CSV table of C-alpha atoms in Angstrom, one decimal:
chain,number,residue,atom,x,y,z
A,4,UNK,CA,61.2,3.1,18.9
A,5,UNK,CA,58.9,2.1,15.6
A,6,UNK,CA,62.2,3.3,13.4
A,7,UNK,CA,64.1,0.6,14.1
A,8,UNK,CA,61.6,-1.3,11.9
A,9,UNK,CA,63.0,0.4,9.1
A,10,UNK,CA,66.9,-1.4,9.5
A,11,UNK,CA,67.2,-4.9,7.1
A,12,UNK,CA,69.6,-5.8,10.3
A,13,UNK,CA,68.9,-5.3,14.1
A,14,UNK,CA,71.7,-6.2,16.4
A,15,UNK,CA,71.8,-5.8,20.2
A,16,UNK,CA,74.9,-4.2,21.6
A,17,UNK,CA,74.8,-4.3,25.4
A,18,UNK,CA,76.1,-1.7,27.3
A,19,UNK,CA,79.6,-3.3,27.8
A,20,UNK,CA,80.6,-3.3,24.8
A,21,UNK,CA,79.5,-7.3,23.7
A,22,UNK,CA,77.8,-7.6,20.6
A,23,UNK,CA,80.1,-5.5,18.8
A,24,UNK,CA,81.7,-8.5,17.0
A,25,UNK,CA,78.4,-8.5,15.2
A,26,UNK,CA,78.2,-5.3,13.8
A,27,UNK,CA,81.9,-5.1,12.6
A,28,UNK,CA,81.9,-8.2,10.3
A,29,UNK,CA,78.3,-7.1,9.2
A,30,UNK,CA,79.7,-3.7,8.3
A,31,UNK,CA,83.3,-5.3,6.8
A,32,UNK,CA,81.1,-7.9,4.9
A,33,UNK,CA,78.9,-5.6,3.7
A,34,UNK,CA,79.2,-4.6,-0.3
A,35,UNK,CA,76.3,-2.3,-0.8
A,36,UNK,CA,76.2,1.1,0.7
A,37,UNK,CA,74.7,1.2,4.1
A,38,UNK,CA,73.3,3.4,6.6
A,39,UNK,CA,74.0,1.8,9.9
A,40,UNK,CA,73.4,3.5,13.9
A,41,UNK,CA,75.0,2.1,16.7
A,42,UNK,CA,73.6,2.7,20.0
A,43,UNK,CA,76.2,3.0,22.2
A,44,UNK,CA,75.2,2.8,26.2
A,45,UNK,CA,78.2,2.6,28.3
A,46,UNK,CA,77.6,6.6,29.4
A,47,UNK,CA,73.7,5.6,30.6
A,48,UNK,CA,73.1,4.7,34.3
A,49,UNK,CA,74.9,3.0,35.8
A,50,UNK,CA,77.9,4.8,33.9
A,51,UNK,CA,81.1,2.9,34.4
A,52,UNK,CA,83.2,1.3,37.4
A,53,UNK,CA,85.7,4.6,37.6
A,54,UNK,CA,88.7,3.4,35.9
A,55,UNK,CA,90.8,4.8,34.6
A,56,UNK,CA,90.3,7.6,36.7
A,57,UNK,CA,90.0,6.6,40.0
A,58,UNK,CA,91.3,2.5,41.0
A,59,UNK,CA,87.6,2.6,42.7
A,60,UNK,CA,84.2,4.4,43.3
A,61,UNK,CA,83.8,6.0,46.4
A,62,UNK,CA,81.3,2.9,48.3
A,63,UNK,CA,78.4,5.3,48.5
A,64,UNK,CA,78.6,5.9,44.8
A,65,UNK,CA,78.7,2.6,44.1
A,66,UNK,CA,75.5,1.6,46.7
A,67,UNK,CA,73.5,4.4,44.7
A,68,UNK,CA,74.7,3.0,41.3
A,69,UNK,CA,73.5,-0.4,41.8
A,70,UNK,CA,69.8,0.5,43.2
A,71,UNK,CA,66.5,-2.0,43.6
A,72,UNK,CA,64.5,-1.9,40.7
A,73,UNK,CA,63.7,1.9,40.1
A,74,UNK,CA,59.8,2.9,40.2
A,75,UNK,CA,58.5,5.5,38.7
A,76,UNK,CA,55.8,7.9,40.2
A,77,UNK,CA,52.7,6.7,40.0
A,78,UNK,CA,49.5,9.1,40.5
A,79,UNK,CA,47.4,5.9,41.4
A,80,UNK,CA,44.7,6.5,44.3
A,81,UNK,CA,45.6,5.4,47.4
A,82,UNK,CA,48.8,5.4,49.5
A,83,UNK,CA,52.2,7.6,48.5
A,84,UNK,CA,53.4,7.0,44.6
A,85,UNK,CA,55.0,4.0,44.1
A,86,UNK,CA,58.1,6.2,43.0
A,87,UNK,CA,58.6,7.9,46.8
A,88,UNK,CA,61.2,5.6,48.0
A,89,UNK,CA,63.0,5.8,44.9
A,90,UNK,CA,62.7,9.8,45.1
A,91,UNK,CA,63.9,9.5,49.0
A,92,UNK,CA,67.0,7.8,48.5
A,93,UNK,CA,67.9,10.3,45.4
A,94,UNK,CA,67.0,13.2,47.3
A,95,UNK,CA,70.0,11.6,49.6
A,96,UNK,CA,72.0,11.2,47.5
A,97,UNK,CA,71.9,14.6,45.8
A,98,UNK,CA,72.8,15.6,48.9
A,99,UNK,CA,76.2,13.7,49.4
A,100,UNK,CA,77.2,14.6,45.8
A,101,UNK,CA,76.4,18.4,46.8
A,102,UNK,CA,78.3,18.6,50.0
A,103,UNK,CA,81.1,16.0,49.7
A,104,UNK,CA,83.9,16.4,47.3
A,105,UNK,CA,85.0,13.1,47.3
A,106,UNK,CA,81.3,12.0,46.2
A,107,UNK,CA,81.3,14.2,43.5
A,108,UNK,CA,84.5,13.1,42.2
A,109,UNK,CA,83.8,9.6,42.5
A,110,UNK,CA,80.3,10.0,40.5
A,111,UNK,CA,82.2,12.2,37.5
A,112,UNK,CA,85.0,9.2,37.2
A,113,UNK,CA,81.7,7.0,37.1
A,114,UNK,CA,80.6,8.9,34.1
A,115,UNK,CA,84.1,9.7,32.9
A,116,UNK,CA,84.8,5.9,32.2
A,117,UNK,CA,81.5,5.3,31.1
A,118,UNK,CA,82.2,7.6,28.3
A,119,UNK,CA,85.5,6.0,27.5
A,120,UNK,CA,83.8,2.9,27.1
A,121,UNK,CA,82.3,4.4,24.4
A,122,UNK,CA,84.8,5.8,23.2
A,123,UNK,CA,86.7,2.3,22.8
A,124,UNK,CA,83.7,1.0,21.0
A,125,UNK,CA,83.3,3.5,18.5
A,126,UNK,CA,87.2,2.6,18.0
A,127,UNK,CA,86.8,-0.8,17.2
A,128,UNK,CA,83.9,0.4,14.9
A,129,UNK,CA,85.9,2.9,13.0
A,130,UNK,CA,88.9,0.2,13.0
A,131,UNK,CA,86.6,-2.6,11.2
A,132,UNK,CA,85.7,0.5,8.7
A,133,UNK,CA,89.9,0.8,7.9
A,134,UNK,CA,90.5,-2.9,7.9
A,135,UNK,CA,87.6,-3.4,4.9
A,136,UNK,CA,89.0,-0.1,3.1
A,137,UNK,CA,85.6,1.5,3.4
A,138,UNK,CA,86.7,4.1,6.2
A,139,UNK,CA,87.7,6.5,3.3
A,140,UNK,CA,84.3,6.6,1.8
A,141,UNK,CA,82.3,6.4,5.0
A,142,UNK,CA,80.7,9.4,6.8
A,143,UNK,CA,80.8,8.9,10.7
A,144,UNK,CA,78.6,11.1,13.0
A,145,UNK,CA,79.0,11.1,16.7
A,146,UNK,CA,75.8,12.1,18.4
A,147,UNK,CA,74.6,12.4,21.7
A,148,UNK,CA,70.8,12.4,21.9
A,149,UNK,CA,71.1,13.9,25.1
A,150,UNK,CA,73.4,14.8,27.9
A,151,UNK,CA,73.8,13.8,31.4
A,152,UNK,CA,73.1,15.7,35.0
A,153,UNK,CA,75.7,14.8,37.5
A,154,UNK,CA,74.3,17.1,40.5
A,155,UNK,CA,74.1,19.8,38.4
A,156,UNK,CA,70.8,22.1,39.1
A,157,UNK,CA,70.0,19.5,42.2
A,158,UNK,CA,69.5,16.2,39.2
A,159,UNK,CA,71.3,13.3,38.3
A,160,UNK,CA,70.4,12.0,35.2
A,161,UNK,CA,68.5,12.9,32.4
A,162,UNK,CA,64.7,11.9,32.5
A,163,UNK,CA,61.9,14.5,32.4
A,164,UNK,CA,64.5,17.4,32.5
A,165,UNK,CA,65.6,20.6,30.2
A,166,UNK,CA,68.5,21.3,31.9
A,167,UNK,CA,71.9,22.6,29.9
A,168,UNK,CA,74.1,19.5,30.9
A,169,UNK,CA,71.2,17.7,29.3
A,170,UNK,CA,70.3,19.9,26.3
A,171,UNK,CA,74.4,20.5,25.4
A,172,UNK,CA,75.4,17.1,23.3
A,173,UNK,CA,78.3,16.0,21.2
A,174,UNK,CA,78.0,16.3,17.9
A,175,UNK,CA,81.2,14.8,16.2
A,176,UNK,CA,80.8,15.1,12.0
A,177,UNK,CA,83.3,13.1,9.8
A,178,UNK,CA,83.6,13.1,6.4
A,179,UNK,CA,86.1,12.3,3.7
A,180,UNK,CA,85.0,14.9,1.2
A,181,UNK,CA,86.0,17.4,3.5
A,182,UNK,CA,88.8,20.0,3.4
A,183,UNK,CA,88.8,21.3,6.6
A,184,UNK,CA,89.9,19.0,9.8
A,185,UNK,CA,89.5,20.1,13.7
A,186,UNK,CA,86.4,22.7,12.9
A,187,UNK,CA,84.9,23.5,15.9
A,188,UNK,CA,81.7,25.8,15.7
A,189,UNK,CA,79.5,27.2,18.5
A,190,UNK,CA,76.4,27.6,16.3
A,191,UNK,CA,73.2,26.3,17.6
A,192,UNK,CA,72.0,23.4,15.8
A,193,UNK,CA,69.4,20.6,16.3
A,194,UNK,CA,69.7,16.7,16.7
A,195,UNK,CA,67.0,17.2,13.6
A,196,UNK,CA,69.2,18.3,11.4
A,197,UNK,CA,71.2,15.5,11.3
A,198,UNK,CA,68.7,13.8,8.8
A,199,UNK,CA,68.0,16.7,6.3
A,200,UNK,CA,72.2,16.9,6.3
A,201,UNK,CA,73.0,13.7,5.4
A,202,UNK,CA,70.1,13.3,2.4
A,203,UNK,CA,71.7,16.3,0.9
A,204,UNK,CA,74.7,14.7,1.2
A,205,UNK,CA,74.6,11.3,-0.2
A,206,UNK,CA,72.3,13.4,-2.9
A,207,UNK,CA,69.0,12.2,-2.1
A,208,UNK,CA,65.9,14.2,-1.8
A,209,UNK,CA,65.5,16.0,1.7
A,210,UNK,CA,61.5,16.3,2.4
A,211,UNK,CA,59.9,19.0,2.7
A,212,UNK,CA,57.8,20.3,6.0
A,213,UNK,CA,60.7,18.6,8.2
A,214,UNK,CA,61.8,20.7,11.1
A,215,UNK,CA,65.5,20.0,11.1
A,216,UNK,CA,67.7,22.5,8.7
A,217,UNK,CA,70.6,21.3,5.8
A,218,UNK,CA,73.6,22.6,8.2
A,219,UNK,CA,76.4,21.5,5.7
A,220,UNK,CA,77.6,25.0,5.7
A,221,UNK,CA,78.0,25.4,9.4
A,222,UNK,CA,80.0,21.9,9.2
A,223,UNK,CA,82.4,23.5,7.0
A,224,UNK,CA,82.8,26.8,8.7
A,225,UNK,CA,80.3,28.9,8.2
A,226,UNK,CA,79.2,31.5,11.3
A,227,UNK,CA,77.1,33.8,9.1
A,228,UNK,CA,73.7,31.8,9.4
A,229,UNK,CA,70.5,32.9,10.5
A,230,UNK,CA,69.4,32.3,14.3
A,231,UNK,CA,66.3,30.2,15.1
A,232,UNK,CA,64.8,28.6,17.8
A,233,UNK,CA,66.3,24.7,18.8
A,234,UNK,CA,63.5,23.2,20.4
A,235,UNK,CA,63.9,20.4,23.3
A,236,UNK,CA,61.3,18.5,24.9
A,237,UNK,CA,60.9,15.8,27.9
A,238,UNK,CA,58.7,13.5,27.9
A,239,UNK,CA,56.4,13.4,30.9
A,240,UNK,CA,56.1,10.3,33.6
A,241,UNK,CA,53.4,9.7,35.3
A,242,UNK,CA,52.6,12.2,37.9
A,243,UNK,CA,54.6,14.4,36.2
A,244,UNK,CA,54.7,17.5,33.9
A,245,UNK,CA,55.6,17.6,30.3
A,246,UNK,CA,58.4,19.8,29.8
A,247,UNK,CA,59.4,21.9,26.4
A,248,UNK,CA,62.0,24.3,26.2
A,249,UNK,CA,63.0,26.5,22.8
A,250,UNK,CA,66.7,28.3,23.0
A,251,UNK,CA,67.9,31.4,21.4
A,252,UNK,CA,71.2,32.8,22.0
A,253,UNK,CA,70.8,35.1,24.5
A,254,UNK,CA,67.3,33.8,25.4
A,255,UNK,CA,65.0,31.4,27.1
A,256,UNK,CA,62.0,30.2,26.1
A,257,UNK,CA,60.1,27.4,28.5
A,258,UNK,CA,57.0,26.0,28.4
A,259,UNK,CA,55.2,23.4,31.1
A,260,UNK,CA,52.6,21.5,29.7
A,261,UNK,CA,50.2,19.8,32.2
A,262,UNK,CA,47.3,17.4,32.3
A,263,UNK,CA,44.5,20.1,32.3
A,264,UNK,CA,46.1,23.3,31.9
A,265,UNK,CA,48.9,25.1,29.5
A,266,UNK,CA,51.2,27.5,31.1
A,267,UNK,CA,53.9,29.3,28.8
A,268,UNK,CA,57.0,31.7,30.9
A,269,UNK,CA,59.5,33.2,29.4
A,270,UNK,CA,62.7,33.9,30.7
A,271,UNK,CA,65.4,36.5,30.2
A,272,UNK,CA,68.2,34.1,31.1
């Protein structure tokens, strides 16, 4: 996370929301134009306590949602990986969400008001952003750098896996310059373009050899460009195997990368 080296101003927002107090007078105090990013966490394990949606989680949710201190596989010599128990009790517990309705429904509400934590958070940001009279010349971009599993394809989560509830992300582009409101486009685009969209936007000079693409036409409507492959990757635990995957419409491209060999499939699907 060597970028965040790069911010004049580093303040910790913790997944409930606290530390928010922070960033609002910083942005409402602040005279020069800024760049700022808010990590927002309330979505990551262990998502939220249900409400709104439910008046409480199911009590096997909540036992899975507050676990011992998770270990990750280890490929150590000597006795099972460290990770086994952890991988025991999920395996369980993929099992309740998969076969019990009321499991599943708690762990969605779980997520559901995880997300609407966020949601109230970016409020408060976009609210400081009226209250200083800079909302009107402020580009916001809502961005998920990845999704979530929730029992879909037999994973919960979203480490070391390409799956589509992982790969499929919000993003959420808001500018004042624009003439259009409520867009909504089903183009293919890249969490790397975000960078080479906003240089061009503020007018600064994109660099060249980036991967990411200028998709300012696409955010005002345009269908007509060119298809290309969007690229994902999962970085591999220990144990594990390093996972890429590279999506066309219409077609699947996945690669698994391990320790001493390269294998490449393609898929029709």
């Amino acid at each position: 996370q060597g970028f965040l080296d790069a911010f004049d101003e580093q303040l910790y927002l913790r997944g409930d929301g606290s530390g928010l107090d922070a960033l609002t007078a910083w942005m409402e105090a602040e005279q020069r134009p800024f760049f700022a990013l808010a990590l927002l966490r309330g979505a990551h394990l262990p998502y939220g306590d249900g409400q709104p949606y439910v008046e409480s989680l199911d009590e096997r949710v909540q036992t899975w949602l507050d676990p011992p201190l998770v270990q990750r596989p280890s490929s150590s010599a000597g006795g099972p990986p460290a990770g086994d128990a952890e991988a025991q009790r999920m395996n369980a517990f993929l099992g309740l969400v998969s076969t019990d309705d009321d499991v599943k429904a708690s762990l969605d509400a779980a997520y559901d008001s995880g997300v609407s934590s966020v949601d109230r958070d970016l409020g408060r940001i976009i609210e400081a952003l009226e209250s200083s009279g800079k909302r009107d010349n402020t580009i916001i971009v809502v961005l998920g750098d990845h999704g979530e599993a929730l029992g879909d394809s037999g994973v919960i989560g979203h480490d070391n896996n390409l799956h589509e509830a992982v790969l499929r992300v919000p993003l959420v582009w808001s500018d004042p310059s624009s003439t259009k409101n409520g867009l909504q486009s089903a183009v293919d685009v890249s969490t790397v373009d975000l960078m080479p969209t906003l240089l061009q936007r503020v007018g600064a000079t994109v660099p060249a050899g980036i991967d990411g693409v200028d998709i300012s036409d696409v955010l005002s409507g345009d269908t007509s460009i060119s298809s290309r492959p969007v690229r994902s990757q999962a970085a591999a635990l220990p144990g594990s195997t390093l996972q890429r995957r590279a999506v066309r419409p219409g077609t699947g491209l996945d690669e698994v990368v391990t320790v001493r060999n390269l294998r490449v499939l393609f898929s029709s699907d």
